[in-house]
XYZ file of C-alpha atoms in Angstrom:
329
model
C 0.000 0.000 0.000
C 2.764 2.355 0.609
C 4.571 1.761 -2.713
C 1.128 3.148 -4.374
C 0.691 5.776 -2.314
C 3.815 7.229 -3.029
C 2.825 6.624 -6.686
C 0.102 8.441 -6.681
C 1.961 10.887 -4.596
C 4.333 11.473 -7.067
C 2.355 11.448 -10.319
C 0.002 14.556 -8.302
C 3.264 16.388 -7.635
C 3.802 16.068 -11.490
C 0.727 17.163 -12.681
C 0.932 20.325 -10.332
C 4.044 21.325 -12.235
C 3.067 20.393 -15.502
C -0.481 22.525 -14.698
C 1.924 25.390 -13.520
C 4.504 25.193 -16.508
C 1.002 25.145 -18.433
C 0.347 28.625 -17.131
C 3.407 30.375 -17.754
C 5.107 29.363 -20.410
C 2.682 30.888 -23.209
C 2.562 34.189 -20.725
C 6.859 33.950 -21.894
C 6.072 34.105 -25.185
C 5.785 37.356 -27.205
C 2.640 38.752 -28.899
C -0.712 39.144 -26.742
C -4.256 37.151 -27.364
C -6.225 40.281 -26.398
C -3.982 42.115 -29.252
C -4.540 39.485 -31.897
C -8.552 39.721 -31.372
C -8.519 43.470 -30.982
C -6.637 43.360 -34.537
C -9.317 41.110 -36.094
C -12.446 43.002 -34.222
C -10.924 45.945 -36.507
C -10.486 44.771 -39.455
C -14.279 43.504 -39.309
C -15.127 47.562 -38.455
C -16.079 47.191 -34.582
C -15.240 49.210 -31.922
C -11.787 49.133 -30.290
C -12.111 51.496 -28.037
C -10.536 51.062 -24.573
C -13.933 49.557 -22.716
C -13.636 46.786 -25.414
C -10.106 45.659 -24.633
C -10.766 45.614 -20.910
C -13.331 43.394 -21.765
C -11.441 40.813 -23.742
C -9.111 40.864 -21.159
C -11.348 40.092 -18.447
C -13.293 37.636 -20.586
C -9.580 35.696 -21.641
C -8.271 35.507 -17.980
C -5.068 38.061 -19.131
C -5.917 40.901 -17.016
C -2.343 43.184 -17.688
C -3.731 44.641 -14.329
C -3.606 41.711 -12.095
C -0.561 40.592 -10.636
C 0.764 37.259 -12.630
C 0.701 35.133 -9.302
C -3.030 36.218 -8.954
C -3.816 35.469 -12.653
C -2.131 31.686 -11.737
C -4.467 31.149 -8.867
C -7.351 32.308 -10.763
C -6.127 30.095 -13.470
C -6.321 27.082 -10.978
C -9.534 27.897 -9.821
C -11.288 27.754 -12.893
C -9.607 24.639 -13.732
C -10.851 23.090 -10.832
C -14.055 24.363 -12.431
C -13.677 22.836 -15.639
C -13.378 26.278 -17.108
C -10.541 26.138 -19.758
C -11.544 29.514 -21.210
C -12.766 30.866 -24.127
C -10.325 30.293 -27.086
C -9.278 33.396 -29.608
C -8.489 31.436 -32.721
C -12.111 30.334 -32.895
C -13.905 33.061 -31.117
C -16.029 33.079 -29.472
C -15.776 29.106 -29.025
C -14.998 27.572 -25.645
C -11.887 25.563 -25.429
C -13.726 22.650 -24.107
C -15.794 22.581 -27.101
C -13.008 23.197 -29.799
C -10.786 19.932 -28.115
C -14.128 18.199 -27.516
C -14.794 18.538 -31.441
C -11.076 18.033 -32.622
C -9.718 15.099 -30.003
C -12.313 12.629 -31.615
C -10.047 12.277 -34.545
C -6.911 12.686 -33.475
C -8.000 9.399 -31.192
C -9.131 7.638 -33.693
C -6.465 8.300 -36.347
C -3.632 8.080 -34.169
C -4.841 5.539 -31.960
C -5.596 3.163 -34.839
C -2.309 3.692 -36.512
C -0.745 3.217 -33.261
C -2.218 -0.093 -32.035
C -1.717 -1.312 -36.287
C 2.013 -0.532 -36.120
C 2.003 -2.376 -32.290
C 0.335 -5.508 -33.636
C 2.529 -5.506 -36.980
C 5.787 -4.765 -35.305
C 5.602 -6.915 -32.611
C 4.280 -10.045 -34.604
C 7.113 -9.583 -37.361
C 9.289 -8.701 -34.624
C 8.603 -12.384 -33.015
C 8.990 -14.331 -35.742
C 12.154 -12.449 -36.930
C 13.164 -12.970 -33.758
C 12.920 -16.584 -33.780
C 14.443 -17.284 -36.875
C 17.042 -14.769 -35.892
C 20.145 -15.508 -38.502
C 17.651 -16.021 -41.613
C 16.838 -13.562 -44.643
C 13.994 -12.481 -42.107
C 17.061 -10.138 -40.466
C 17.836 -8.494 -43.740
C 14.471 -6.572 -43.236
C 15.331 -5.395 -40.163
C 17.707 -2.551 -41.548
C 14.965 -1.232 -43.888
C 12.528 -1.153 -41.583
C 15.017 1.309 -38.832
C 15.503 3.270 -41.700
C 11.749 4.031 -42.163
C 11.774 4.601 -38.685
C 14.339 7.736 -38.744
C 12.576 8.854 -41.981
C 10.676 12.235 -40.551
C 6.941 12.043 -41.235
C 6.580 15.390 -42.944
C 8.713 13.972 -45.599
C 7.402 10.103 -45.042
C 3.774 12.066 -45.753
C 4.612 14.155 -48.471
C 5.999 11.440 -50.463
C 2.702 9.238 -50.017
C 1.028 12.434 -50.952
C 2.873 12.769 -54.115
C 2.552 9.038 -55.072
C -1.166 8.033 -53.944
C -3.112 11.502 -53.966
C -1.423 13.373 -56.546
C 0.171 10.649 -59.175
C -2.344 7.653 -58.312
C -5.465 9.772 -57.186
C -6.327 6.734 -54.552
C -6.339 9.015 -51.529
C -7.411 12.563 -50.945
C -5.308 15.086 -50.962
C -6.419 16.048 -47.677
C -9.091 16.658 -45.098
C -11.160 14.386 -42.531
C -13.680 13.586 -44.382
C -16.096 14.681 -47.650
C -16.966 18.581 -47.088
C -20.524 18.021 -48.600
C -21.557 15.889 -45.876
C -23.103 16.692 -42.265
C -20.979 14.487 -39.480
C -22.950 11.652 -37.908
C -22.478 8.316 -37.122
C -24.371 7.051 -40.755
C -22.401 4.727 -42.961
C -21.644 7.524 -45.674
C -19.941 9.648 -43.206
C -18.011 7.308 -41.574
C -16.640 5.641 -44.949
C -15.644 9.316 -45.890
C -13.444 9.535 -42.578
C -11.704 6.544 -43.345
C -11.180 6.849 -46.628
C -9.699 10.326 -45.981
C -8.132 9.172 -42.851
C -6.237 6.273 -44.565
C -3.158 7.724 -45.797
C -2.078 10.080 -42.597
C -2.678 6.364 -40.543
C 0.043 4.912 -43.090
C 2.253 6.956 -42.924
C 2.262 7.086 -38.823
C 2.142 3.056 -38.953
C 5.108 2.762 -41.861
C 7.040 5.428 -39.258
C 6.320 3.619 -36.462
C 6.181 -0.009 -37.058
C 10.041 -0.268 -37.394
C 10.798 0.465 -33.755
C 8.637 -2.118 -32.143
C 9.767 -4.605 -34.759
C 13.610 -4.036 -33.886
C 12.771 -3.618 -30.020
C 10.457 -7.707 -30.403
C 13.054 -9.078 -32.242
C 16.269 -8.232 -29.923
C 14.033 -9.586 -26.982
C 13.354 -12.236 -28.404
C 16.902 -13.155 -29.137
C 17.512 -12.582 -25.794
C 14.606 -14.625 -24.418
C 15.053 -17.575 -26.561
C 18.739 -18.248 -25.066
C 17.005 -18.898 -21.528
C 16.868 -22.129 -20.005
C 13.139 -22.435 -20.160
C 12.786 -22.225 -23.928
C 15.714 -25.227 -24.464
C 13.733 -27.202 -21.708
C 10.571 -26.695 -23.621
C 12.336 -27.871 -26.391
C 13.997 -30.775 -24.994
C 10.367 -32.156 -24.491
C 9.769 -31.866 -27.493
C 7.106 -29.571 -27.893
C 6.341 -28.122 -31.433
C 7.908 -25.086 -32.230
C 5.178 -22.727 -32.897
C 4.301 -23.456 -29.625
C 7.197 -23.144 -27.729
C 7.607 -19.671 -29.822
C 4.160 -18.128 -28.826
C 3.288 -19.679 -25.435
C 6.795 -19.234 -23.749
C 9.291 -17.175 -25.534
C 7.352 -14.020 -27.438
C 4.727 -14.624 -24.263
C 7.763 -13.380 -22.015
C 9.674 -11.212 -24.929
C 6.610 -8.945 -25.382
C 6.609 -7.502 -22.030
C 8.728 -4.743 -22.382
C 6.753 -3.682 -25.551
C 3.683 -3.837 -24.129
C 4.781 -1.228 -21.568
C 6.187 0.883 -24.585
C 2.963 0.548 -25.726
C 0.952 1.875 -22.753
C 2.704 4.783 -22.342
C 2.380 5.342 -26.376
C -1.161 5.272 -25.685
C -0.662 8.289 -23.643
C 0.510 10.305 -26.547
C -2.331 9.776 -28.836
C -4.142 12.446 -27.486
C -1.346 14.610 -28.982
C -1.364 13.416 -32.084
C 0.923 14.120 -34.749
C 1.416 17.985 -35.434
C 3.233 17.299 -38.755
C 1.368 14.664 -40.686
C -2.061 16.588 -39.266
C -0.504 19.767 -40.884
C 0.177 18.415 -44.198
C -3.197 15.991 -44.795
C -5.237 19.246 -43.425
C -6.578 17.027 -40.890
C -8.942 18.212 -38.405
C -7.113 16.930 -35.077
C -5.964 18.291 -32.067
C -2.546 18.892 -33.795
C -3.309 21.494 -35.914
C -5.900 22.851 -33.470
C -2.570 23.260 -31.516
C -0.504 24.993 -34.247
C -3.481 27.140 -34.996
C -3.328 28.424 -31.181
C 0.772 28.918 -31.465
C -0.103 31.192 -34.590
C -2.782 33.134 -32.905
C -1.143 33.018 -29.004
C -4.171 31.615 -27.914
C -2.891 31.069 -24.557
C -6.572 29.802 -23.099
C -6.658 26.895 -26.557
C -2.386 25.917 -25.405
C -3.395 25.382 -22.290
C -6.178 23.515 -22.352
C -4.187 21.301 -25.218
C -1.467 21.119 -23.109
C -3.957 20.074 -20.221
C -4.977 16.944 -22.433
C -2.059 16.260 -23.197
C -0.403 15.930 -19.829
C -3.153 14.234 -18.400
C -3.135 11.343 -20.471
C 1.049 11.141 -20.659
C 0.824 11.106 -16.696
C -2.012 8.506 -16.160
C -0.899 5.836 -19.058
C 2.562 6.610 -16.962
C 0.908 5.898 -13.189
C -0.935 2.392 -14.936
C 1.989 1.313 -16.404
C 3.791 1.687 -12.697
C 0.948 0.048 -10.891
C 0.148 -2.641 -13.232
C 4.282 -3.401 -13.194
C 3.743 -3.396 -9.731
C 0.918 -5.906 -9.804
C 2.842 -8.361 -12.608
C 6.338 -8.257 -10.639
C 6.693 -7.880 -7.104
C 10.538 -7.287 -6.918
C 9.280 -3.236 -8.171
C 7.329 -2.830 -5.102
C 10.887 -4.039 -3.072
C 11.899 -1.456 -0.437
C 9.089 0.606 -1.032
């Protein structure tokens, strides 16, 4: 019990500085959210007179009057409150709503491509493993080099080959702009057709590493003494290969994995950028541009949330599965 409450301990000491690194980092950088609206409210004609600006900067929680240690506390409170703000990039929108709308496909894109390259990595990875020594190893080099390949490139490339040259993809979006978004069949066929090529190119980037991380554990695992019992037995390979050694040798990737999951949420800036998809990626970049400090945090929020708790299950489950963690604790 004590080596979980210190856990949990720790992991709430860790959100309370990522929450407070949450607050002041945008307030570092230049450029001001109240400035950026004021700029737009003029160039639509309305009023910018001094009343106005007060008022955005009451409404955006960046009161220039307030001292910056009240503005934190303030910022807590509403936190605690579930009040992220209201964002300035998509004004007068509340940040809650503009992640609500924009994490559903990040989730789905990135989690997809993300549990696709797990299950093809670590199966290719296995049986690599276990024929270590065989052509199966001469893959291994191409597949780390895919791997280092950056994905704005890796996706521009598949753009120029399957949208542009082939026409089997779109060129980009989340789906078909004529339709309404629903669950109904046409809909949801338009998001994965449109949704296909950024999910290759994140699995073709990704499925290299867990490959290369299977196969060197299983190398490792299949030089213990319980795989050359299970073989002295004579049980059949295949068997020996899935029920004892990748059984054992997937461990470590599974916890890789977990804590992968906690990055979804983040999705990736880059290949969201160039496919114009509608994720929390480029809802991110689009709050950078406009120093939408209320739409960063509340990303950043997200984010840190689920990077902490895929972090505290991985600790507790490795603390369930092997006792030796929980040692001196």
């Amino acid at each position: 019990m004590r080596y979980y409450a210190r856990k949990l301990g720790f992991y709430l000491v860790a959100l309370w500085a990522a929450l407070t690194l949450n607050f002041f980092i945008p307030r570092m950088m230049p450029g001001n959210p109240v400035d950026t609206l004021m700029a737009k409210l003029q160039q639509r004609g309305g009023a910018t007179d001094p009343s106005v600006r007060r008022s955005y900067e009451l409404l955006l929680g960046t009161d220039t009057g307030e001292p910056l240690v009240t503005q934190y506390f303030s910022y807590l409170a509403n936190l605690f409150r579930g009040d992220l703000g209201i964002s300035v990039s998509v004004f007068p929108a509340e940040v809650a709503t503009v992640i609500g709308d924009a994490l559903p496909w990040t989730i789905v894109l990135v989690g997809i491509a993300t549990l696709l390259s797990f299950l093809l990595g670590v199966g290719l990875g296995a049986v690599v493993g276990w024929k270590r020594g065989s052509w199966l190893d001469s893959l291994i080099p191409a597949t780390t080099v895919l791997a280092a390949v950056p994905y704005f490139w890796l996706a521009l490339i598949l753009v120029a080959i399957f949208a542009t040259a082939l026409s089997w993809f779109p060129l980009n979006g989340g789906y078909d702009v004529i339709l309404t978004p629903g669950w109904d069949g046409e809909f949801i066929a338009s998001a994965v057709y449109h949704g296909t090529l950024p999910a290759l190119t994140i699995v073709i980037s990704s499925v290299g590493g867990w490959l290369l991380g299977m196969r060197n554990m299983m190398v490792s695992t299949v030089s213990e003494d319980y795989i050359l019992t299970a073989q002295a037995k004579g049980l059949r390979d295949r068997r020996i290969m899935t029920r004892y050694a990748a059984r054992n040798a997937v461990l470590p990737s599974v916890a890789g994995f977990a804590i992968s999951l906690g990055f979804v949420v983040s999705g990736s800036v880059i290949t969201e950028q160039v496919f114009s998809y509608p994720g929390i990626g480029s809802r991110l970049l689009q709050a950078v541009e406009n120093n939408d400090y209320a739409l960063m945090q509340g990303i950043f929020l997200v984010i840190t949330v689920a990077v902490l708790g895929a972090n505290l299950v991985v600790d507790l489950l490795y603390g369930l599965i092997d006792p030796r963690t929980r040692a001196g604790n």
